């Protein structure tokens, strides 16, 4: 099997490459990644040791590059992780989100169609369903929930999902889509809630909680997401969408407090700051379909997963020290300076 992983130098993509190397060592894996600020080859040092792994730097929205690569490599499977993924950055500049997440996906779909890819898997998100009210814990996103996006990020991801489904219906391309809840674990860029809070707490810096901290996210350890995608590749039905989530709902404030407890730091570090524009209130996935049809269930609890994750960041300061560049400091200033 020849597998193209796009965005494999990012958080989930790099974890997925390790997962596939462990569970399918015979697969040839080519990682196509532009290495934006979020892409980091240092996350893949151990993966590079395998003769079955290669890296190509390139933009998924570059038609000539993608077409040439697909013609040469004749991939069996494409798993598209490549995206602009941070909601706050989409508030600053939506245009790159549309270019990469929508146009980039369409370029990949065309190449997949032209060169007979046997499975195109789109890594989507629960954010395409919008949000749920905080006072209705009985409500969950299912695969038939309407697409109802809030941010330029989620709107671009929903646009991509619709294109993927259109290529199935119009051209018969064998596609699958997964929509997962919030991931956490090793190699996540420290702009996202959990690694940002861990690094700031380690440096005794204020932890910026948006609004009142009551917004709810449904957390899944990254390996459980990778296992679900692998299962969909092996057993999923072309044309189908699968929700992925483990019923781990927590308010942001409780996640931040858990991190402080893990690090034995005081709650006085918490600083409530102005809210994210359009901030989604609650995400909550109903994973009944993937559980019933494919037999997936998560293997990590949040209590153990967050403990492992905090330890990972404590023990891998070499990985994150390299990220704390001037560009990163500028981002923190733009995002949090006047909040
Ligand atoms: P990330 O931001 O950590 O990584 C994105 C990767 O894509 C980076 O390596 C970046 O260099 C690469 N990339 C960006 N633009 C590119 C382009 N034009 N061409 C090629 N490569 C490009 O993102 P992540 O958190 O690992 O998310 C991966 C995917 O999973 C995304 O599609 C995201 O929407 C989806 N997702 C994320 C989560 C989550 O909690 N992080 C949950 C559900 C779904
Ligand atoms: O649900 C899946 C989505 O999860 C993915 O599609 C996105 O790519 C991924 O970034 C993530 O989106 P969120 O917006 O939920 O994640 P983020 O880590 O940015 O924020 C989580 C919650 O924490 C959210 O309610 C906003 C809040 N937050 C975030 C940051 C960065 C804060 O309170 N303070 C912060 O500084």
XYZ file of C-alpha atoms and ligand atoms in Angstrom:
419
model
C 0.000 0.000 0.000
C 1.233 3.444 -0.893
C -0.147 6.117 1.404
C 0.016 9.891 0.947
C -0.393 11.760 4.231
C -0.849 15.488 3.716
C -0.075 17.782 6.644
C 1.979 14.998 8.229
C 4.351 17.464 9.912
C 1.508 18.889 12.010
C 0.112 17.654 15.312
C -2.310 14.885 14.316
C -0.563 14.068 11.025
C 2.750 13.280 12.752
C 1.004 11.141 15.372
C -0.826 9.357 12.531
C 2.435 8.605 10.721
C 3.830 7.001 13.895
C 0.583 5.093 14.364
C 0.647 3.723 10.809
C 4.353 2.831 11.010
C 3.624 0.818 14.145
C 0.488 -0.919 12.877
C 1.285 -1.238 9.142
C 5.094 -1.223 8.851
C 4.815 -2.518 5.274
C 2.975 0.635 4.070
C 4.995 3.142 2.045
C 4.220 6.577 3.485
C 4.834 9.867 1.699
C 4.273 12.976 3.796
C 3.325 16.045 1.716
C 3.532 19.182 3.860
C 4.165 22.853 3.175
C 5.842 23.356 6.574
C 3.860 26.405 7.581
C 4.421 27.743 11.113
C 2.481 24.635 12.311
C 4.593 22.059 10.471
C 7.630 20.723 12.285
C 9.966 18.030 10.983
C 11.436 17.668 14.465
C 8.226 15.842 15.342
C 9.128 13.139 12.815
C 12.749 12.380 13.686
C 12.041 8.758 14.608
C 9.689 8.235 11.659
C 12.466 9.281 9.277
C 14.502 6.234 10.290
C 12.121 3.971 8.352
C 13.015 3.214 4.691
C 9.245 3.253 4.008
C 8.907 6.946 4.908
C 9.555 9.954 2.646
C 8.900 13.678 2.927
C 8.044 16.150 0.165
C 7.710 19.824 0.925
C 4.814 21.287 -1.047
C 1.506 23.097 -1.056
C -1.659 21.030 -1.512
C -3.135 23.988 -3.429
C -0.285 23.901 -5.985
C -1.926 22.063 -8.897
C 1.270 21.437 -10.869
C 3.124 20.038 -7.867
C 0.250 17.846 -6.693
C -0.545 16.536 -10.188
C 3.114 15.714 -10.864
C 3.473 13.953 -7.523
C 0.305 11.871 -7.934
C 1.272 10.929 -11.491
C 4.687 9.748 -10.347
C 3.698 8.018 -7.114
C 0.293 6.437 -7.968
C -0.916 6.445 -4.357
C -3.447 3.854 -3.193
C -4.665 5.984 -0.279
C -4.661 9.712 0.490
C -5.360 10.984 4.011
C -5.779 14.747 4.006
C -4.770 16.373 7.296
C -3.271 19.500 5.670
C -5.156 22.570 6.797
C -4.985 25.863 8.544
C -6.351 24.616 11.855
C -6.468 27.400 14.443
C -9.795 29.210 14.915
C -8.191 32.358 16.403
C -5.899 32.770 13.385
C -8.957 32.511 11.105
C -10.311 35.594 12.841
C -7.111 37.461 11.915
C -6.900 36.267 8.277
C -9.622 34.058 6.753
C -8.133 34.042 3.222
C -5.402 31.447 3.779
C -8.028 29.190 5.380
C -10.113 29.220 2.211
C -7.042 28.702 0.025
C -5.642 25.712 1.892
C -8.738 24.100 3.365
C -11.074 24.480 0.359
C -8.939 25.005 -2.743
C -6.199 22.660 -1.492
C -8.739 19.889 -0.924
C -10.191 20.381 -4.412
C -6.710 20.147 -5.980
C -6.083 16.886 -4.107
C -9.492 15.521 -5.115
C -8.807 16.216 -8.791
C -5.443 14.477 -8.621
C -6.976 11.528 -6.735
C -9.632 11.204 -9.434
C -7.200 11.486 -12.329
C -4.726 8.954 -10.958
C -7.150 6.349 -9.598
C -6.645 6.696 -5.843
C -8.543 3.851 -4.153
C -9.467 5.807 -1.032
C -9.472 9.534 -0.327
C -9.943 10.191 3.373
C -10.772 13.721 4.499
C -9.890 14.576 8.096
C -12.675 16.911 9.075
C -13.895 18.272 12.381
C -16.921 18.403 14.667
C -16.804 22.199 14.230
C -18.663 21.839 10.920
C -21.819 21.212 12.986
C -21.528 24.574 14.763
C -22.200 24.473 18.495
C -24.705 23.181 21.046
C -26.326 25.124 23.902
C -24.742 24.745 27.336
C -28.078 23.969 29.010
C -28.939 20.934 26.812
C -26.494 18.167 27.829
C -28.854 15.689 26.129
C -27.917 16.994 22.651
C -25.022 15.557 20.579
C -23.733 15.942 17.017
C -24.602 12.993 14.786
C -23.553 12.507 11.159
C -26.956 13.857 10.081
C -26.744 17.067 12.144
C -26.884 20.038 9.762
C -23.662 21.815 8.820
C -23.931 25.132 10.643
C -20.521 26.750 10.945
C -19.451 29.691 13.111
C -15.876 30.637 12.132
C -13.998 31.104 8.847
C -12.020 27.980 9.864
C -15.073 25.767 10.273
C -16.778 27.269 7.221
C -13.736 26.379 5.097
C -13.649 22.851 6.553
C -17.369 22.420 5.800
C -16.767 23.653 2.233
C -14.106 20.983 1.841
C -16.442 18.283 3.207
C -19.098 19.218 0.666
C -16.562 19.043 -2.156
C -15.388 15.617 -0.993
C -18.965 14.298 -0.976
C -19.631 15.924 -4.360
C -16.629 14.121 -5.892
C -18.092 10.853 -4.615
C -21.545 11.475 -6.036
C -20.476 13.117 -9.304
C -17.309 11.186 -10.173
C -17.611 8.044 -8.047
C -14.394 8.850 -6.155
C -14.128 6.437 -3.168
C -14.070 8.936 -0.327
C -14.618 8.804 3.433
C -14.815 11.660 5.930
C -14.176 11.653 9.675
C -15.340 14.435 11.982
C -13.475 14.318 15.254
C -13.745 16.304 18.468
C -10.841 18.218 20.082
C -7.571 16.274 20.130
C -4.754 16.518 22.662
C -1.407 14.774 23.077
C 2.256 15.059 22.031
C 3.469 17.446 19.281
C 0.507 19.873 19.432
C 1.493 23.428 18.536
C 1.334 25.675 21.640
C -1.344 27.975 20.275
C -4.096 25.458 21.154
C -5.622 25.448 24.648
C -3.852 22.497 26.302
C -0.210 22.974 25.202
C -0.502 26.770 25.499
C -1.656 26.467 29.097
C 0.985 23.848 29.981
C 3.850 25.967 28.634
C 2.590 29.178 30.218
C 2.048 27.488 33.579
C 5.575 26.036 33.446
C 6.884 29.595 33.006
C 4.510 31.012 35.685
C 2.845 33.223 33.069
C -0.880 34.141 33.201
C -3.225 31.563 31.635
C -5.646 33.442 29.327
C -9.101 31.858 29.660
C -11.610 33.283 27.184
C -14.838 34.722 28.612
C -15.971 32.883 31.724
C -14.275 29.584 30.853
C -17.639 27.809 30.730
C -17.414 26.741 27.075
C -17.293 22.974 26.715
C -15.048 20.853 24.514
C -15.116 17.069 24.006
C -11.501 15.852 24.330
C -9.966 12.826 22.617
C -6.406 11.540 22.983
C -4.746 11.820 19.574
C -3.915 8.095 19.248
C -7.606 7.243 19.545
C -8.295 9.562 16.597
C -5.490 7.893 14.595
C -6.892 4.424 15.373
C -10.339 5.519 14.193
C -8.984 6.842 10.883
C -7.055 3.606 10.319
C -10.235 1.616 10.980
C -12.195 3.766 8.520
C -9.488 3.143 5.888
C -9.714 -0.611 6.463
C -13.449 -1.090 6.992
C -15.282 2.166 6.231
C -17.822 2.451 3.439
C -17.013 4.864 0.586
C -19.296 7.902 0.591
C -19.829 7.744 4.363
C -19.116 10.234 7.154
C -17.993 8.989 10.604
C -18.065 11.058 13.797
C -15.245 10.373 16.272
C -15.391 11.274 19.958
C -15.139 9.673 23.370
C -17.701 11.527 25.528
C -15.065 13.481 27.437
C -16.786 16.822 27.904
C -15.140 19.394 30.134
C -15.382 23.150 30.545
C -12.244 25.046 29.554
C -11.875 26.233 33.133
C -11.836 22.688 34.476
C -9.237 21.632 31.875
C -7.019 24.554 32.867
C -7.422 23.735 36.571
C -6.503 20.094 35.896
C -3.314 21.210 34.134
C -2.429 23.466 37.087
C -2.973 20.554 39.501
C -0.777 18.271 37.368
C 1.987 20.880 37.456
C 1.391 21.836 41.112
C 0.903 25.480 40.124
C -1.544 27.930 41.775
C -4.974 28.807 40.320
C -4.017 32.474 40.741
C -2.260 32.112 37.352
C -5.690 31.990 35.679
C -6.543 35.261 33.937
C -10.000 35.751 32.387
C -9.634 37.667 29.103
C -12.060 38.956 26.480
C -13.898 36.248 24.566
C -13.119 34.803 21.115
C -15.457 36.400 18.508
C -18.226 33.950 17.609
C -16.982 31.526 20.295
C -18.716 28.131 19.963
C -20.327 27.176 23.279
C -20.271 23.389 23.369
C -19.099 20.532 21.143
C -20.256 16.987 21.874
C -19.941 14.030 19.531
C -22.234 11.033 19.339
C -19.850 8.252 18.180
C -22.588 5.563 17.924
C -22.130 5.012 14.174
C -18.383 4.268 14.189
C -18.809 2.215 17.364
C -21.660 0.085 15.986
C -20.552 -0.232 12.363
C -16.760 -0.436 12.700
C -16.269 -1.469 16.339
C -14.206 1.604 17.343
C -13.975 2.769 20.897
C -11.419 5.008 22.578
C -8.794 3.390 24.750
C -7.601 6.460 26.702
C -9.412 8.164 29.580
C -9.113 11.930 29.904
C -7.620 11.641 33.403
C -4.791 9.395 32.220
C -4.405 11.074 28.814
C -3.987 14.575 30.252
C -1.514 13.260 32.835
C 0.576 11.641 30.047
C 0.335 14.786 27.926
C 1.474 17.153 30.681
C 4.417 14.812 31.401
C 5.276 14.722 27.688
C 5.578 18.511 27.513
C 7.575 18.620 30.758
C 10.009 16.017 29.365
C 10.254 17.438 25.820
C 11.255 21.042 26.367
C 13.783 20.578 23.527
C 10.811 20.121 21.141
C 8.890 23.213 22.247
C 11.855 25.494 23.022
C 12.599 25.546 19.275
C 9.047 26.721 18.570
C 9.210 29.671 20.961
C 10.659 31.899 18.244
C 10.315 35.596 17.583
C 7.411 34.788 15.259
C 5.691 32.929 18.100
C 6.211 35.848 20.515
C 4.724 38.210 17.912
C 1.699 35.919 17.570
C 1.172 35.865 21.357
C 1.424 39.669 21.439
C -1.100 40.115 18.581
C -3.499 37.542 20.016
C -3.304 38.332 23.731
C -1.571 41.720 24.065
C -4.724 43.843 24.193
C -7.201 41.322 25.630
P -1.830 21.484 12.544
O -2.092 22.933 12.358
O -1.036 21.038 13.730
O -1.087 20.907 11.258
C -1.438 21.258 9.959
C -0.329 20.797 9.028
O -0.725 21.110 7.677
C 1.018 21.486 9.267
O 2.063 20.546 9.244
C 1.131 22.456 8.097
O 2.478 22.725 7.715
C 0.367 21.705 7.011
N -0.162 22.600 5.970
C -0.837 23.755 6.153
N -1.141 24.304 4.959
C -0.668 23.458 4.008
C -0.689 23.460 2.591
N -1.249 24.454 1.907
N -0.123 22.424 1.937
C 0.474 21.405 2.625
N 0.541 21.369 3.963
C -0.028 22.372 4.649
O -3.245 20.791 12.519
P -3.793 19.537 13.351
O -4.321 20.007 14.642
O -2.813 18.432 13.282
O -5.072 19.160 12.453
C -4.937 18.308 11.327
C -6.272 18.142 10.662
O -7.205 17.609 11.595
C -6.876 19.453 10.171
O -7.473 19.217 8.923
C -7.915 19.805 11.216
O -8.980 20.520 10.631
C -8.363 18.434 11.665
N -8.845 18.320 13.050
C -8.104 18.807 14.078
C -8.528 18.618 15.392
C -7.733 19.123 16.570
O -8.211 19.083 17.691
N -6.508 19.580 16.383
C -9.748 17.955 15.635
C -10.491 17.488 14.536
C -10.021 17.664 13.261
O -13.265 20.427 17.750
C -12.224 20.206 16.867
C -11.411 21.466 16.713
O -10.692 21.647 17.934
C -10.458 21.418 15.528
O -11.210 21.370 14.357
C -9.537 22.631 15.506
O -8.566 22.488 14.479
C -8.831 22.719 16.838
O -8.021 23.882 16.883
C -9.838 22.757 17.991
O -10.598 23.991 17.969
P -10.950 24.795 19.315
O -11.215 26.206 18.966
O -11.957 24.069 20.112
O -9.527 24.622 20.070
P -8.619 25.648 20.901
O -7.539 24.830 21.531
O -8.221 26.827 20.105
O -9.597 26.147 22.042
C -10.234 25.235 22.926
C -11.146 26.037 23.842
O -10.322 26.832 24.710
C -12.043 27.016 23.115
O -13.297 27.068 23.780
C -11.329 28.349 23.252
C -10.618 28.230 24.590
N -9.321 28.959 24.691
C -8.400 28.749 23.732
C -7.189 29.418 23.773
C -6.152 29.210 22.709
C -9.101 29.807 25.771
O -9.945 29.973 26.658
N -7.897 30.469 25.812
C -6.945 30.324 24.858
O -5.875 30.987 24.956
